[in-house]
PDB file of C-alpha atoms and ligand atoms in Angstrom:
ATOM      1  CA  UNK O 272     -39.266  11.923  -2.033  1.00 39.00           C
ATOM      2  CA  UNK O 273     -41.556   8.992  -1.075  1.00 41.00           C
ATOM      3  CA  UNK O 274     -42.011   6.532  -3.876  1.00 43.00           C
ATOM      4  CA  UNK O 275     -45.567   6.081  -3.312  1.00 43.00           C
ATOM      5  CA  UNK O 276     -46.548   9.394  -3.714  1.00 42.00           C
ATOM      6  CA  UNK O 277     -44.775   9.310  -7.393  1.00 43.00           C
ATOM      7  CA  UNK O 278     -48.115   7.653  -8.742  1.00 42.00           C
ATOM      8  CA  UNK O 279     -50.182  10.089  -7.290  1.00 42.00           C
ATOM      9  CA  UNK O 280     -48.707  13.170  -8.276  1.00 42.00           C
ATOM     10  CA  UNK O 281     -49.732  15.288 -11.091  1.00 45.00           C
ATOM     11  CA  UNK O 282     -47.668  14.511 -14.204  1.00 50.00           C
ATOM     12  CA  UNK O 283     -46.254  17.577 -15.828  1.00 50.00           C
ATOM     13  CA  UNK O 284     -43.047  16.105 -17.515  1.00 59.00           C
ATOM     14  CA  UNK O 285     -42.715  18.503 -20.754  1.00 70.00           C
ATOM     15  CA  UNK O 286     -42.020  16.351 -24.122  1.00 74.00           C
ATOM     16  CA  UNK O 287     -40.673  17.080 -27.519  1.00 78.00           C
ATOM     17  CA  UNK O 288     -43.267  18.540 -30.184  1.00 76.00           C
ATOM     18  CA  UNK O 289     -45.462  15.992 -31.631  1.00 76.00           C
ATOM     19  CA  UNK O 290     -44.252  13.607 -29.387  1.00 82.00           C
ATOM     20  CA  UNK O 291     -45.617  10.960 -27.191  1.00 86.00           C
ATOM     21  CA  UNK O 292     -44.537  10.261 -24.041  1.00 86.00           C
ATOM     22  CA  UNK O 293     -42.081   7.590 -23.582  1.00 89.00           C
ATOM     23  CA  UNK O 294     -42.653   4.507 -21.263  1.00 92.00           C
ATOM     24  CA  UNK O 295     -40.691   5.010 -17.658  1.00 92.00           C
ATOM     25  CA  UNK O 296     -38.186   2.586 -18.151  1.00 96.00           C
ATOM     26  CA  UNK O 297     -37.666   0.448 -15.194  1.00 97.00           C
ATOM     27  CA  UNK O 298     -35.294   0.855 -11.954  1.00 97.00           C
ATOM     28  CA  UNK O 299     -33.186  -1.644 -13.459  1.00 98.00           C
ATOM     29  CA  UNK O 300     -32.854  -0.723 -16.835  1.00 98.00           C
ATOM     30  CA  UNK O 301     -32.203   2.719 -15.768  1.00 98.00           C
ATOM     31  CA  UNK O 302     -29.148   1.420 -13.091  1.00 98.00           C
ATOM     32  CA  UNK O 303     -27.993  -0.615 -16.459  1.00 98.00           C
ATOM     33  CA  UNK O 304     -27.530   2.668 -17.610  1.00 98.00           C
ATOM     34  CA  UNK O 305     -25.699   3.597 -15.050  1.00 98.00           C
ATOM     35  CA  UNK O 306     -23.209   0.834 -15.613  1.00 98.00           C
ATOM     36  CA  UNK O 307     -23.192   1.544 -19.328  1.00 98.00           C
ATOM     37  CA  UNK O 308     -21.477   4.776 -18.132  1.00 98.00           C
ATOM     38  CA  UNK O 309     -19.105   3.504 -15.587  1.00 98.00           C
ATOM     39  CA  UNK O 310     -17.623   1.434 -18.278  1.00 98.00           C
ATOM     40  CA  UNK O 311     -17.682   4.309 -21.011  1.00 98.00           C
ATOM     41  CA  UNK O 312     -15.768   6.220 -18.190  1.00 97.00           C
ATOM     42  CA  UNK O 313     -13.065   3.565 -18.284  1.00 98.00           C
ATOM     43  CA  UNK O 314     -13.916   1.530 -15.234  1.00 98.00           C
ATOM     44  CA  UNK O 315     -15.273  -1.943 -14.688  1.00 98.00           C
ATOM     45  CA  UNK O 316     -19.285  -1.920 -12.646  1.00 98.00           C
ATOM     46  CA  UNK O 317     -18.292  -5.512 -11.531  1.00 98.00           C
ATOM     47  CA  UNK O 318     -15.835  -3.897  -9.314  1.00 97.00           C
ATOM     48  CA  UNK O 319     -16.559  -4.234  -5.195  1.00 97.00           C
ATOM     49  CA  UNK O 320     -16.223  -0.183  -4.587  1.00 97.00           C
ATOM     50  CA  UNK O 321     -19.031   0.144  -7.792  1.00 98.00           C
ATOM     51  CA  UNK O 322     -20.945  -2.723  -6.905  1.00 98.00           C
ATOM     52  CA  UNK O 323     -23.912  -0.389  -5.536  1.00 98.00           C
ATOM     53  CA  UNK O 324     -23.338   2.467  -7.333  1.00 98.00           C
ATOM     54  CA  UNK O 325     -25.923   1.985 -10.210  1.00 98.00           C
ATOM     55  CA  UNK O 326     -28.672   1.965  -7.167  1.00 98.00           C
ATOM     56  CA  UNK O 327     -27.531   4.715  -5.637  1.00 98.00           C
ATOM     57  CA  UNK O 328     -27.081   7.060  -8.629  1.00 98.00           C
ATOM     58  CA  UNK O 329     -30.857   5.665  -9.650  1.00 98.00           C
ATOM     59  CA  UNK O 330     -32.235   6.726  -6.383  1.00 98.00           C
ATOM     60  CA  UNK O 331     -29.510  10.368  -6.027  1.00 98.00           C
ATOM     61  CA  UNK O 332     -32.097  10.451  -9.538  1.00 97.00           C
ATOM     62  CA  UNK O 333     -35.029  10.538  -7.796  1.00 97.00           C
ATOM     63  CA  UNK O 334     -34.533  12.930  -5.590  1.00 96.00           C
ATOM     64  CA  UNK O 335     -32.573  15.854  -8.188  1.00 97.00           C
ATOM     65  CA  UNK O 336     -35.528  15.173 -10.961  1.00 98.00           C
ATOM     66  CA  UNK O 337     -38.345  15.017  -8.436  1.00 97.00           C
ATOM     67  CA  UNK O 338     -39.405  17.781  -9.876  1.00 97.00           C
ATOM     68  CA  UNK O 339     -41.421  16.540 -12.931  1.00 96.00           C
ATOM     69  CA  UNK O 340     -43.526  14.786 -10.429  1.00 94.00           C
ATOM     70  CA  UNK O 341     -45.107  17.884  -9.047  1.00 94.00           C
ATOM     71  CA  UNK O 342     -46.902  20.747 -10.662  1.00 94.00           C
ATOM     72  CA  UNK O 343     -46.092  24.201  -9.887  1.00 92.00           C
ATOM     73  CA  UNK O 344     -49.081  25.640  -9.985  1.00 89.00           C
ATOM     74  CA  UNK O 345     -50.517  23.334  -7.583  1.00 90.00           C
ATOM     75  CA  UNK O 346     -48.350  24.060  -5.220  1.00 89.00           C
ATOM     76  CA  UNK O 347     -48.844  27.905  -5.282  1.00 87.00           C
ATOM     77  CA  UNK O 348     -52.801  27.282  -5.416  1.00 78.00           C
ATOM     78  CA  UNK O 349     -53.362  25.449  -2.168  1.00 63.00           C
ATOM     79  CA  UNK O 350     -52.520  28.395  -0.134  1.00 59.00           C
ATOM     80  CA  UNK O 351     -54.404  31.993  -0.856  1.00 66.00           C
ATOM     81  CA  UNK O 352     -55.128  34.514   1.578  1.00 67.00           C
ATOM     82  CA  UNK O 353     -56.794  37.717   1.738  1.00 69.00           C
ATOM     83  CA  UNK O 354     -54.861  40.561   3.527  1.00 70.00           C
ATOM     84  CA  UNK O 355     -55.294  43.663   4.961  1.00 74.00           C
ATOM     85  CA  UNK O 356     -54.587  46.489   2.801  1.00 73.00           C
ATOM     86  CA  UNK O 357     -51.105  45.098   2.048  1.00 78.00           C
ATOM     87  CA  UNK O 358     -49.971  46.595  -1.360  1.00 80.00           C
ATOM     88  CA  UNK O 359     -46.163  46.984  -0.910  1.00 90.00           C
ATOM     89  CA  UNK O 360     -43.641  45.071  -2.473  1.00 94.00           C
ATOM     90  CA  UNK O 361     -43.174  41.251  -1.054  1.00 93.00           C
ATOM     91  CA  UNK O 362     -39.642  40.046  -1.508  1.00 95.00           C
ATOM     92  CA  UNK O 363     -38.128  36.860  -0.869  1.00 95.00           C
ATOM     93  CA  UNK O 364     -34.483  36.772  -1.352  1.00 95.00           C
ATOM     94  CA  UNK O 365     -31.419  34.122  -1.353  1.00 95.00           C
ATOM     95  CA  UNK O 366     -33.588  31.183  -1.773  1.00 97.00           C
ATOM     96  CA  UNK O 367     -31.111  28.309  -2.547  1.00 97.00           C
ATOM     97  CA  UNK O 368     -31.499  25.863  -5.264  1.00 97.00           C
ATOM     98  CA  UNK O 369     -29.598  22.837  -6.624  1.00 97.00           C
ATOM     99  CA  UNK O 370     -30.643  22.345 -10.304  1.00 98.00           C
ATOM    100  CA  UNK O 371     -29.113  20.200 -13.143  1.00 97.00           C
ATOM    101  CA  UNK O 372     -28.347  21.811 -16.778  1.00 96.00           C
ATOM    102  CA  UNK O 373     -30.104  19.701 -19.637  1.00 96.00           C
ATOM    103  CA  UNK O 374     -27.195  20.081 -21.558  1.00 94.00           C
ATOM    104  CA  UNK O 375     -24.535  18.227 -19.431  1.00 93.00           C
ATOM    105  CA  UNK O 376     -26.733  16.953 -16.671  1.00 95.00           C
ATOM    106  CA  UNK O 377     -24.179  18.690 -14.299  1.00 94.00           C
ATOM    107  CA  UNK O 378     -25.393  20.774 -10.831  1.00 95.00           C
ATOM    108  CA  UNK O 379     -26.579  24.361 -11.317  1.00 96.00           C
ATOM    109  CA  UNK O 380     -26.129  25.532  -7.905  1.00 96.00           C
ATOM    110  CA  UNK O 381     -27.535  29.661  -6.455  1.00 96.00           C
ATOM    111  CA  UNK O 382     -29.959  31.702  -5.242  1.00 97.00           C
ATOM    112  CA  UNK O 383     -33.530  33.319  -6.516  1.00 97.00           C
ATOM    113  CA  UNK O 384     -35.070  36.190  -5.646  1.00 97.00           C
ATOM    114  CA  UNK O 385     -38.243  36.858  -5.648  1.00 97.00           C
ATOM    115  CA  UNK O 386     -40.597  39.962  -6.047  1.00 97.00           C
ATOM    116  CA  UNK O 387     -44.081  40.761  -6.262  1.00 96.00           C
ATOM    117  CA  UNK O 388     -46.657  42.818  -5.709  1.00 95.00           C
ATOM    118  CA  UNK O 389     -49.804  41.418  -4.609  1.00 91.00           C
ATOM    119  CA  UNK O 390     -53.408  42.650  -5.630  1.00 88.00           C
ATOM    120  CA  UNK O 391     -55.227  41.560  -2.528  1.00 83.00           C
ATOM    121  CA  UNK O 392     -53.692  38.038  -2.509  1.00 86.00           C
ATOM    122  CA  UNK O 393     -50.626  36.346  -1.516  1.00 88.00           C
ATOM    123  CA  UNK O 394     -49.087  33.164  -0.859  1.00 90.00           C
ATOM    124  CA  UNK O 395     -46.901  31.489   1.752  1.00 86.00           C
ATOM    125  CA  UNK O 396     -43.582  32.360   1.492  1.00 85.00           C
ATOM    126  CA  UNK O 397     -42.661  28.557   2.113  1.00 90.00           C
ATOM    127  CA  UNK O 398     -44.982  28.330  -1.055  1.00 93.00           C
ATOM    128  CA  UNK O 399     -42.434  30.245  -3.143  1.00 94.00           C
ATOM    129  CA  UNK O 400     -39.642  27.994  -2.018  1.00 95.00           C
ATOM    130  CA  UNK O 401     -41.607  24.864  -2.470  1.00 95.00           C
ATOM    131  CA  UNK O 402     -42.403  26.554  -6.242  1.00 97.00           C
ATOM    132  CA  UNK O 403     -38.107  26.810  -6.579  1.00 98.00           C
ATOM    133  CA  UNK O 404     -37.584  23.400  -6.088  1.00 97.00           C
ATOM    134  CA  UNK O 405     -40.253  22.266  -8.337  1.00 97.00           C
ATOM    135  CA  UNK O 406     -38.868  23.866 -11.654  1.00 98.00           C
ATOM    136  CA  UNK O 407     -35.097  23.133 -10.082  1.00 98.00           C
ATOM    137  CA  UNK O 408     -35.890  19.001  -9.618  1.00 98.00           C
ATOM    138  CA  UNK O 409     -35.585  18.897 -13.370  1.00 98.00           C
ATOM    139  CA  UNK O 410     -33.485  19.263 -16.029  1.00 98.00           C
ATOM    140  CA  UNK O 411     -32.918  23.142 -16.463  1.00 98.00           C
ATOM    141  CA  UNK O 412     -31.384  25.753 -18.211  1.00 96.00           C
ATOM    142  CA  UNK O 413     -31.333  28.733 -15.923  1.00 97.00           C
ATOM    143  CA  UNK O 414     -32.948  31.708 -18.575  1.00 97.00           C
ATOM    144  CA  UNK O 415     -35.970  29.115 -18.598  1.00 98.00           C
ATOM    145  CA  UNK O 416     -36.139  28.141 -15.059  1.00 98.00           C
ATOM    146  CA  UNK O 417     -36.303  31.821 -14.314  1.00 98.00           C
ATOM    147  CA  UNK O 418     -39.295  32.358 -16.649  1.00 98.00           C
ATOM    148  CA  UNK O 419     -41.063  29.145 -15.675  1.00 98.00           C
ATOM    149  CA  UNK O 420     -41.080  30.985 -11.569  1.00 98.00           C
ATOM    150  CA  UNK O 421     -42.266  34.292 -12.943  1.00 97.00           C
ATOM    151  CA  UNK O 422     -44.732  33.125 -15.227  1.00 96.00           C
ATOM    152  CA  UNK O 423     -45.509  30.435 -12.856  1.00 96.00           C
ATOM    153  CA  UNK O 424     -46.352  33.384 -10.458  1.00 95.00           C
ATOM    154  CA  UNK O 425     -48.075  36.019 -12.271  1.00 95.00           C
ATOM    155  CA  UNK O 426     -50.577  33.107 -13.488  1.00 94.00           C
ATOM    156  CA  UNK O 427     -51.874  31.776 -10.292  1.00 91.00           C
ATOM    157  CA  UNK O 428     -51.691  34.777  -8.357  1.00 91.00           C
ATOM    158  CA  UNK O 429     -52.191  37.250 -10.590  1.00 92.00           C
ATOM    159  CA  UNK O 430     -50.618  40.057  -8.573  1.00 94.00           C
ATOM    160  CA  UNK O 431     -49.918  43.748 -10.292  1.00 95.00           C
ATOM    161  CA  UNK O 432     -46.221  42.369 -11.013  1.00 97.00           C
ATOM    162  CA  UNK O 433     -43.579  39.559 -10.360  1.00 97.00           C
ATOM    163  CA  UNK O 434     -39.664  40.032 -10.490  1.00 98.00           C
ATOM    164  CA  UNK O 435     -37.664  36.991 -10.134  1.00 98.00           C
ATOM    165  CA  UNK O 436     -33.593  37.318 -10.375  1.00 97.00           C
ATOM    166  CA  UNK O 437     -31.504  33.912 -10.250  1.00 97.00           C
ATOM    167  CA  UNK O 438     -27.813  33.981  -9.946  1.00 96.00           C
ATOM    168  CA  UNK O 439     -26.124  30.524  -9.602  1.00 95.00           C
ATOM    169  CA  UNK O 440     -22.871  28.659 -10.789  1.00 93.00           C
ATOM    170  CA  UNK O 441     -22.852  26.194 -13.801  1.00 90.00           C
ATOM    171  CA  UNK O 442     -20.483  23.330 -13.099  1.00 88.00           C
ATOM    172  CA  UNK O 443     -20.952  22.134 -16.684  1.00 84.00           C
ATOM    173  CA  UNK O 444     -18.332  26.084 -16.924  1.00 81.00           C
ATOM    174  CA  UNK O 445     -16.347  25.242 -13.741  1.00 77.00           C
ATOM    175  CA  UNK O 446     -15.714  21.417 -13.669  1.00 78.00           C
ATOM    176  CA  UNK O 447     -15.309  20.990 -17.594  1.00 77.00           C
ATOM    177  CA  UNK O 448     -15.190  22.753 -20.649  1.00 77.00           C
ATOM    178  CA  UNK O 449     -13.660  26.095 -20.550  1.00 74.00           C
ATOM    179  CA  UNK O 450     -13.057  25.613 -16.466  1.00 77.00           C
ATOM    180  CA  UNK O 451     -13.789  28.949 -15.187  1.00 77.00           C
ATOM    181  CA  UNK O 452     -14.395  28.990 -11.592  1.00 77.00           C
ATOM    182  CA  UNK O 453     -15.950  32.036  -9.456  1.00 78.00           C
ATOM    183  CA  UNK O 454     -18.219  32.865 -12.555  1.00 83.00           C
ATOM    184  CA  UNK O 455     -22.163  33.480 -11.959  1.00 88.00           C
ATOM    185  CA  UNK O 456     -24.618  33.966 -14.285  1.00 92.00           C
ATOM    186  CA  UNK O 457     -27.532  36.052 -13.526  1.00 95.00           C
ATOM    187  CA  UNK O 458     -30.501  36.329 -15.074  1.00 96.00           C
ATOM    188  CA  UNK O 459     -34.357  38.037 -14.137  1.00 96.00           C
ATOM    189  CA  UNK O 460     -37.328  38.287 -15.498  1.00 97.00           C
ATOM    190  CA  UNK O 461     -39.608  40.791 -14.697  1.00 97.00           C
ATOM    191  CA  UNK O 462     -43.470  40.688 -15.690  1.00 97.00           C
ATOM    192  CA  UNK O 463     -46.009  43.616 -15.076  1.00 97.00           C
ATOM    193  CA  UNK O 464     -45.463  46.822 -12.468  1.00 96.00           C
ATOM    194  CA  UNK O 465     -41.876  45.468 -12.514  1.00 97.00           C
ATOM    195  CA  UNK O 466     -41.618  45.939 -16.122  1.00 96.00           C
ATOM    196  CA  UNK O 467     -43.380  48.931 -17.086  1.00 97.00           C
ATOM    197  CA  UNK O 468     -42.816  51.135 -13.856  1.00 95.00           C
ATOM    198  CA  UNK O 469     -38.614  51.877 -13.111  1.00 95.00           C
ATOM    199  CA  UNK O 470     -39.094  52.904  -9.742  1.00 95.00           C
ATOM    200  CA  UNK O 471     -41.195  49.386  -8.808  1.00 95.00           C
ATOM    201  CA  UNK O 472     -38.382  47.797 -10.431  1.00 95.00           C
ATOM    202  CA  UNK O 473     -35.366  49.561  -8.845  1.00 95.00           C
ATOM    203  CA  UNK O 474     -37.172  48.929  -5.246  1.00 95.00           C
ATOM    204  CA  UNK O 475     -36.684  45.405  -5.838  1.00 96.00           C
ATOM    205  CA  UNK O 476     -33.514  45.639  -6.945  1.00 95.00           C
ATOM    206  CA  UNK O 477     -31.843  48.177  -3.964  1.00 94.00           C
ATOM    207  CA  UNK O 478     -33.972  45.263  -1.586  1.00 93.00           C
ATOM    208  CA  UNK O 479     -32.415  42.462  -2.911  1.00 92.00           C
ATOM    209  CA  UNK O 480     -28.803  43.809  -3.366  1.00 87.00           C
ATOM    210  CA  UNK O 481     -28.749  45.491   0.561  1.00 77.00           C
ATOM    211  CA  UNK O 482     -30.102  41.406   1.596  1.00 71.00           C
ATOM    212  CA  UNK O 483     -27.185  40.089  -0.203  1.00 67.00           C
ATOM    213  CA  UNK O 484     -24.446  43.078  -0.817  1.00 59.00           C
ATOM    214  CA  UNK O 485     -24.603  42.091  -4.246  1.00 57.00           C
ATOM    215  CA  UNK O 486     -24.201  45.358  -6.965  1.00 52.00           C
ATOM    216  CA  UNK O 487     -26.735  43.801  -9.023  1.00 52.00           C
ATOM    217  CA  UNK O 488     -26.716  46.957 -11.279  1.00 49.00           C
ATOM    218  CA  UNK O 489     -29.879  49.237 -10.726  1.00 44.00           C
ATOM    219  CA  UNK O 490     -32.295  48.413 -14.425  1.00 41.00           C
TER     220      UNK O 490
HETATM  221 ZN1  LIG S  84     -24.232  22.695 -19.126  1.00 67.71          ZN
END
């Protein structure tokens, strides 16, 4: 993301209760981090093949939290448009994320899915990607990242329902800890006519399991 527009942007970092926000520490406090951690990993930052490293994990920083820069419902409320009629399902499936879990700062890497059904408006579908990446760029766990889209959704758009299923790999469960590759977590959230009414609900479902061959089982 372009630095400049990091002033700019609307603020929507989330804090703990009570609590005010905390001063942006500088580049190079934040790269002495960094070196902090090189050493506590056992290696030395003065080394040639680490010289840079600080910088470049500062900036890699940047662009996986760019997230808290942005907010989401700005970027679903720039594009509205009427349409004809329309009042079937709209689905958007296998939209890939990269995300980071707040508890071990490791990747969270899958797909969302994404249902709704619109009452007289909708929005781009590159608009629902663009929302994905918003609540990704940040630190995450993926039950709230998948209520953050939904409610994200049904709030600006206010369609008769939203249905939003993520499935992704934790590496914080495959690289460490109890080190079990091939394991996906799922989880969905469904607000409105995809809550109350089965049928709405299974429609998504058979949709996004014949895009992806999935056996999500049928709720
Ligand atoms: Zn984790």
């Amino acid at each position: 993301m372009a630095k400049s527009s990091r002033k700019s942007a609307a603020r929507s970092a989330p804090r703990a209760a009570n609590a005010k926000p905390l001063a942006k520490p500088s580049r190079g406090e934040a790269e002495e981090a960094v070196r902090t951690l090189i050493r506590w990993a056992g290696d030395d930052p003065r080394r040639e093949g680490l010289l840079e490293t600080p910088s470049r994990v500062v900036r890699s920083y940047e662009e996986f939290f760019a997230g808290y820069d942005h907010d989401p419902k700005l970027v679903l409320a720039r594009t509205f448009e009427e349409v004809d009629g329309y009042d079937e399902i709209i689905v958007l499936t296998d939209i890939r994320f990269e995300s980071h879990c707040e508890h071990h700062m490791v990747p969270i890497i899958g797909k969302v899915h994404i249902g709704y059904l619109p009452d007289r408006r909708v929005v781009g579908i590159s608009k629902l990607a663009r929302l994905v990446e918003v609540y990704a760029r940040r630190l995450q766990i993926q039950e709230k990242m998948t209520a953050q889209i939904a409610d994200a959704l049904q709030e600006v758009l206010k369609p008769r329902g939203v249905a939003v299923v993520v499935e992704a790999a934790h590496q914080c469960m495959t690289t460490r800890g109890v080190h079990k590759p091939g394991v996906s977590m799922v989880t969905s959230r469904m607000v409105g006519a995809f809550r109350s009414d089965a049928r709405t609900r299974r429609e998504f479902l058979s949709i996004i399991d014949m895009a992806g061959q999935r056996g999500i089982p049928n709720a």
